[in-house]
Amino acid sequence: MADDANDEKTTRIPVAPITGDTTLSLSDEFAAQLAALEGGVSNEELDSIAALPSGSALLIVRRGPNSGARFLLDTDTTTVGRHPNADIFLDDVTVSRRHAELIRQGHGFRVRDLGSLNGTYVEGVRVDEALLEDGAEVQFGKFRLTFYPSRIDVVAAAGE
């Protein structure tokens, strides 16, 4: 069905009348994926982010085979790739064996692509290297992760 006013297509789906219990139950995995699509963060994730010490950050997988997985960034260099020895091991052929590095710079982090075949993306833009902002989406192959620096560092940076 097309709306002549803006040429936008819509589809109508018949829904049975609501009777009785209206509670919707979702699996934990589906709920995590839904929250990721909405940009939401679970209470457990909020607690983990709030507990981060200064100079550290958290990457949370939002899309990909291990959606919901969390990776702590607390060293000067963190490797990302399909090689089993990578600090962040992403087991999928869309990820190069040595795909990228996350480099701590003071209280911030940069991502640097290591010549990967499918590239590294920040906010949907392919990058060779980029500074990561709070809440940035980073993509390695088909994995999409959200970057959360320590709240201590976010507050300190806002006061500068």
PDB file of C-alpha atoms in Angstrom:
ATOM      1  CA  MET A   1       0.000   0.000   0.000  1.00  0.00           C
ATOM      2  CA  ALA A   2       1.504   3.359  -0.966  1.00  0.00           C
ATOM      3  CA  ASP A   3       0.857   6.681   0.684  1.00  0.00           C
ATOM      4  CA  ASP A   4       0.464   9.302  -2.042  1.00  0.00           C
ATOM      5  CA  ALA A   5       1.638  12.088   0.278  1.00  0.00           C
ATOM      6  CA  ASN A   6       5.180  10.806   0.652  1.00  0.00           C
ATOM      7  CA  ASP A   7       5.353   7.688  -1.554  1.00  0.00           C
ATOM      8  CA  GLU A   8       6.316   5.603   1.469  1.00  0.00           C
ATOM      9  CA  LYS A   9       5.331   1.938   1.347  1.00  0.00           C
ATOM     10  CA  THR A  10       3.702   0.340   4.353  1.00  0.00           C
ATOM     11  CA  THR A  11       2.570  -3.178   5.033  1.00  0.00           C
ATOM     12  CA  ARG A  12      -0.394  -4.009   7.224  1.00  0.00           C
ATOM     13  CA  ILE A  13      -0.207  -7.150   9.318  1.00  0.00           C
ATOM     14  CA  PRO A  14      -3.402  -8.476  10.888  1.00  0.00           C
ATOM     15  CA  VAL A  15      -3.109  -9.007  14.638  1.00  0.00           C
ATOM     16  CA  ALA A  16      -5.396 -11.172  16.720  1.00  0.00           C
ATOM     17  CA  PRO A  17      -7.334  -9.320  19.438  1.00  0.00           C
ATOM     18  CA  ILE A  18      -5.510  -9.180  22.770  1.00  0.00           C
ATOM     19  CA  THR A  19      -7.126 -11.232  25.483  1.00  0.00           C
ATOM     20  CA  GLY A  20      -5.755 -12.367  28.818  1.00  0.00           C
ATOM     21  CA  ASP A  21      -2.015 -12.246  29.451  1.00  0.00           C
ATOM     22  CA  THR A  22      -0.166  -9.646  27.361  1.00  0.00           C
ATOM     23  CA  THR A  23       3.334 -10.520  28.641  1.00  0.00           C
ATOM     24  CA  LEU A  24       5.962 -11.037  25.955  1.00  0.00           C
ATOM     25  CA  SER A  25       8.842 -13.386  26.763  1.00  0.00           C
ATOM     26  CA  LEU A  26      12.131 -13.029  24.908  1.00  0.00           C
ATOM     27  CA  SER A  27      15.220 -15.195  25.015  1.00  0.00           C
ATOM     28  CA  ASP A  28      18.268 -13.499  26.557  1.00  0.00           C
ATOM     29  CA  GLU A  29      20.056 -13.556  23.193  1.00  0.00           C
ATOM     30  CA  PHE A  30      17.110 -11.994  21.341  1.00  0.00           C
ATOM     31  CA  ALA A  31      16.680  -9.374  24.072  1.00  0.00           C
ATOM     32  CA  ALA A  32      20.388  -8.478  23.798  1.00  0.00           C
ATOM     33  CA  GLN A  33      20.107  -8.161  20.018  1.00  0.00           C
ATOM     34  CA  LEU A  34      16.980  -6.005  20.337  1.00  0.00           C
ATOM     35  CA  ALA A  35      18.680  -3.752  22.887  1.00  0.00           C
ATOM     36  CA  ALA A  36      21.668  -3.418  20.554  1.00  0.00           C
ATOM     37  CA  LEU A  37      19.453  -2.430  17.640  1.00  0.00           C
ATOM     38  CA  GLU A  38      17.821   0.223  19.788  1.00  0.00           C
ATOM     39  CA  GLY A  39      21.214   1.365  21.057  1.00  0.00           C
ATOM     40  CA  GLY A  40      20.144   0.266  24.516  1.00  0.00           C
ATOM     41  CA  VAL A  41      22.447  -0.970  27.195  1.00  0.00           C
ATOM     42  CA  SER A  42      21.328  -3.579  29.715  1.00  0.00           C
ATOM     43  CA  ASN A  43      21.540  -2.900  33.452  1.00  0.00           C
ATOM     44  CA  GLU A  44      24.303  -5.505  33.753  1.00  0.00           C
ATOM     45  CA  GLU A  45      26.269  -3.780  30.969  1.00  0.00           C
ATOM     46  CA  LEU A  46      25.722  -0.390  32.647  1.00  0.00           C
ATOM     47  CA  ASP A  47      27.145  -1.812  35.878  1.00  0.00           C
ATOM     48  CA  SER A  48      30.195  -3.164  34.004  1.00  0.00           C
ATOM     49  CA  ILE A  49      30.774   0.178  32.271  1.00  0.00           C
ATOM     50  CA  ALA A  50      30.371   2.102  35.540  1.00  0.00           C
ATOM     51  CA  ALA A  51      32.966  -0.136  37.220  1.00  0.00           C
ATOM     52  CA  LEU A  52      35.684   0.499  34.613  1.00  0.00           C
ATOM     53  CA  PRO A  53      38.855   2.002  36.102  1.00  0.00           C
ATOM     54  CA  SER A  54      40.463   5.048  34.509  1.00  0.00           C
ATOM     55  CA  GLY A  55      42.465   4.183  31.396  1.00  0.00           C
ATOM     56  CA  SER A  56      40.299   1.227  30.431  1.00  0.00           C
ATOM     57  CA  ALA A  57      37.323   0.646  28.144  1.00  0.00           C
ATOM     58  CA  LEU A  58      34.813  -2.022  27.193  1.00  0.00           C
ATOM     59  CA  LEU A  59      33.837  -3.316  23.753  1.00  0.00           C
ATOM     60  CA  ILE A  60      30.475  -5.089  23.580  1.00  0.00           C
ATOM     61  CA  VAL A  61      29.538  -7.219  20.550  1.00  0.00           C
ATOM     62  CA  ARG A  62      26.176  -5.994  19.240  1.00  0.00           C
ATOM     63  CA  ARG A  63      26.026  -7.990  16.016  1.00  0.00           C
ATOM     64  CA  GLY A  64      27.840 -11.133  15.052  1.00  0.00           C
ATOM     65  CA  PRO A  65      28.051 -14.766  16.091  1.00  0.00           C
ATOM     66  CA  ASN A  66      28.813 -13.960  19.752  1.00  0.00           C
ATOM     67  CA  SER A  67      26.431 -11.052  20.305  1.00  0.00           C
ATOM     68  CA  GLY A  68      26.598  -9.788  23.891  1.00  0.00           C
ATOM     69  CA  ALA A  69      30.243 -10.783  24.429  1.00  0.00           C
ATOM     70  CA  ARG A  70      32.325  -8.170  26.264  1.00  0.00           C
ATOM     71  CA  PHE A  71      36.003  -7.396  25.862  1.00  0.00           C
ATOM     72  CA  LEU A  72      37.953  -5.367  28.388  1.00  0.00           C
ATOM     73  CA  LEU A  73      40.551  -2.970  26.994  1.00  0.00           C
ATOM     74  CA  ASP A  74      43.098  -2.459  29.770  1.00  0.00           C
ATOM     75  CA  THR A  75      46.476  -2.808  28.049  1.00  0.00           C
ATOM     76  CA  ASP A  76      48.433  -0.456  25.796  1.00  0.00           C
ATOM     77  CA  THR A  77      47.742  -2.590  22.700  1.00  0.00           C
ATOM     78  CA  THR A  78      44.915  -5.067  22.154  1.00  0.00           C
ATOM     79  CA  THR A  79      44.939  -7.207  19.001  1.00  0.00           C
ATOM     80  CA  VAL A  80      41.772  -8.161  17.122  1.00  0.00           C
ATOM     81  CA  GLY A  81      41.585 -11.016  14.660  1.00  0.00           C
ATOM     82  CA  ARG A  82      40.741 -14.558  13.696  1.00  0.00           C
ATOM     83  CA  HIS A  83      44.080 -15.908  14.955  1.00  0.00           C
ATOM     84  CA  PRO A  84      43.554 -17.896  18.175  1.00  0.00           C
ATOM     85  CA  ASN A  85      46.301 -15.841  19.864  1.00  0.00           C
ATOM     86  CA  ALA A  86      44.502 -12.521  19.224  1.00  0.00           C
ATOM     87  CA  ASP A  87      43.476 -10.715  22.411  1.00  0.00           C
ATOM     88  CA  ILE A  88      39.989 -10.344  20.906  1.00  0.00           C
ATOM     89  CA  PHE A  89      39.371 -13.561  18.974  1.00  0.00           C
ATOM     90  CA  LEU A  90      36.564 -13.177  16.410  1.00  0.00           C
ATOM     91  CA  ASP A  91      36.040 -16.557  14.772  1.00  0.00           C
ATOM     92  CA  ASP A  92      34.593 -15.779  11.347  1.00  0.00           C
ATOM     93  CA  VAL A  93      36.061 -15.770   7.810  1.00  0.00           C
ATOM     94  CA  THR A  94      35.067 -12.081   7.404  1.00  0.00           C
ATOM     95  CA  VAL A  95      37.732 -11.224  10.005  1.00  0.00           C
ATOM     96  CA  SER A  96      41.415 -11.333   9.012  1.00  0.00           C
ATOM     97  CA  ARG A  97      43.820 -13.335  11.159  1.00  0.00           C
ATOM     98  CA  ARG A  98      45.534 -10.061  12.158  1.00  0.00           C
ATOM     99  CA  HIS A  99      42.689  -7.614  11.555  1.00  0.00           C
ATOM    100  CA  ALA A 100      43.256  -4.567  13.784  1.00  0.00           C
ATOM    101  CA  GLU A 101      44.757  -3.148  16.956  1.00  0.00           C
ATOM    102  CA  LEU A 102      43.218  -1.036  19.686  1.00  0.00           C
ATOM    103  CA  ILE A 103      45.840   1.309  21.085  1.00  0.00           C
ATOM    104  CA  ARG A 104      45.563   3.151  24.383  1.00  0.00           C
ATOM    105  CA  GLN A 105      46.635   6.806  24.175  1.00  0.00           C
ATOM    106  CA  GLY A 106      46.490   8.446  27.565  1.00  0.00           C
ATOM    107  CA  HIS A 107      42.880   7.891  28.622  1.00  0.00           C
ATOM    108  CA  GLY A 108      41.595   7.354  25.069  1.00  0.00           C
ATOM    109  CA  PHE A 109      41.781   4.577  22.499  1.00  0.00           C
ATOM    110  CA  ARG A 110      42.479   4.459  18.774  1.00  0.00           C
ATOM    111  CA  VAL A 111      41.673   1.645  16.386  1.00  0.00           C
ATOM    112  CA  ARG A 112      44.189   0.832  13.639  1.00  0.00           C
ATOM    113  CA  ASP A 113      43.463  -1.506  10.745  1.00  0.00           C
ATOM    114  CA  LEU A 114      46.336  -3.917  10.012  1.00  0.00           C
ATOM    115  CA  GLY A 115      45.701  -4.275   6.272  1.00  0.00           C
ATOM    116  CA  SER A 116      42.652  -6.493   6.718  1.00  0.00           C
ATOM    117  CA  LEU A 117      40.825  -7.704   3.618  1.00  0.00           C
ATOM    118  CA  ASN A 118      37.346  -6.530   4.684  1.00  0.00           C
ATOM    119  CA  GLY A 119      38.483  -3.398   6.481  1.00  0.00           C
ATOM    120  CA  THR A 120      37.758  -1.786   9.818  1.00  0.00           C
ATOM    121  CA  TYR A 121      34.853   0.612  10.136  1.00  0.00           C
ATOM    122  CA  VAL A 122      33.997   3.270  12.710  1.00  0.00           C
ATOM    123  CA  GLU A 123      30.431   4.587  12.543  1.00  0.00           C
ATOM    124  CA  GLY A 124      30.064   2.936   9.125  1.00  0.00           C
ATOM    125  CA  VAL A 125      33.135   4.619   7.586  1.00  0.00           C
ATOM    126  CA  ARG A 126      36.138   2.537   6.566  1.00  0.00           C
ATOM    127  CA  VAL A 127      39.235   3.736   8.421  1.00  0.00           C
ATOM    128  CA  ASP A 128      42.941   3.017   8.510  1.00  0.00           C
ATOM    129  CA  GLU A 129      43.087   4.579  11.974  1.00  0.00           C
ATOM    130  CA  ALA A 130      40.594   6.505  14.103  1.00  0.00           C
ATOM    131  CA  LEU A 131      40.094   7.835  17.610  1.00  0.00           C
ATOM    132  CA  LEU A 132      37.185   6.090  19.333  1.00  0.00           C
ATOM    133  CA  GLU A 133      34.478   8.213  20.929  1.00  0.00           C
ATOM    134  CA  ASP A 134      32.103   7.074  23.679  1.00  0.00           C
ATOM    135  CA  GLY A 135      29.396   4.847  22.164  1.00  0.00           C
ATOM    136  CA  ALA A 136      31.147   4.497  18.784  1.00  0.00           C
ATOM    137  CA  GLU A 137      30.274   1.496  16.650  1.00  0.00           C
ATOM    138  CA  VAL A 138      33.364  -0.386  15.463  1.00  0.00           C
ATOM    139  CA  GLN A 139      33.074  -3.093  12.822  1.00  0.00           C
ATOM    140  CA  PHE A 140      35.505  -5.930  12.123  1.00  0.00           C
ATOM    141  CA  GLY A 141      34.135  -8.194   9.374  1.00  0.00           C
ATOM    142  CA  LYS A 142      30.511  -8.898  10.254  1.00  0.00           C
ATOM    143  CA  PHE A 143      31.064  -8.157  13.955  1.00  0.00           C
ATOM    144  CA  ARG A 144      29.732  -4.831  15.208  1.00  0.00           C
ATOM    145  CA  LEU A 145      30.880  -3.717  18.620  1.00  0.00           C
ATOM    146  CA  THR A 146      30.123  -0.665  20.722  1.00  0.00           C
ATOM    147  CA  PHE A 147      32.952   1.158  22.497  1.00  0.00           C
ATOM    148  CA  TYR A 148      32.518   2.403  26.088  1.00  0.00           C
ATOM    149  CA  PRO A 149      35.449   4.138  27.813  1.00  0.00           C
ATOM    150  CA  SER A 150      35.724   4.466  31.586  1.00  0.00           C
ATOM    151  CA  ARG A 151      33.087   6.869  32.926  1.00  0.00           C
ATOM    152  CA  ILE A 152      35.857   8.482  34.998  1.00  0.00           C
ATOM    153  CA  ASP A 153      37.667   9.394  31.773  1.00  0.00           C
ATOM    154  CA  VAL A 154      34.475  10.573  30.043  1.00  0.00           C
ATOM    155  CA  VAL A 155      33.700  12.958  32.931  1.00  0.00           C
ATOM    156  CA  ALA A 156      37.311  14.170  33.050  1.00  0.00           C
ATOM    157  CA  ALA A 157      37.339  14.836  29.287  1.00  0.00           C
ATOM    158  CA  ALA A 158      34.040  16.744  29.509  1.00  0.00           C
ATOM    159  CA  GLY A 159      35.576  19.051  32.151  1.00  0.00           C
ATOM    160  CA  GLU A 160      38.581  19.948  29.975  1.00  0.00           C
TER     161      GLU A 160
END
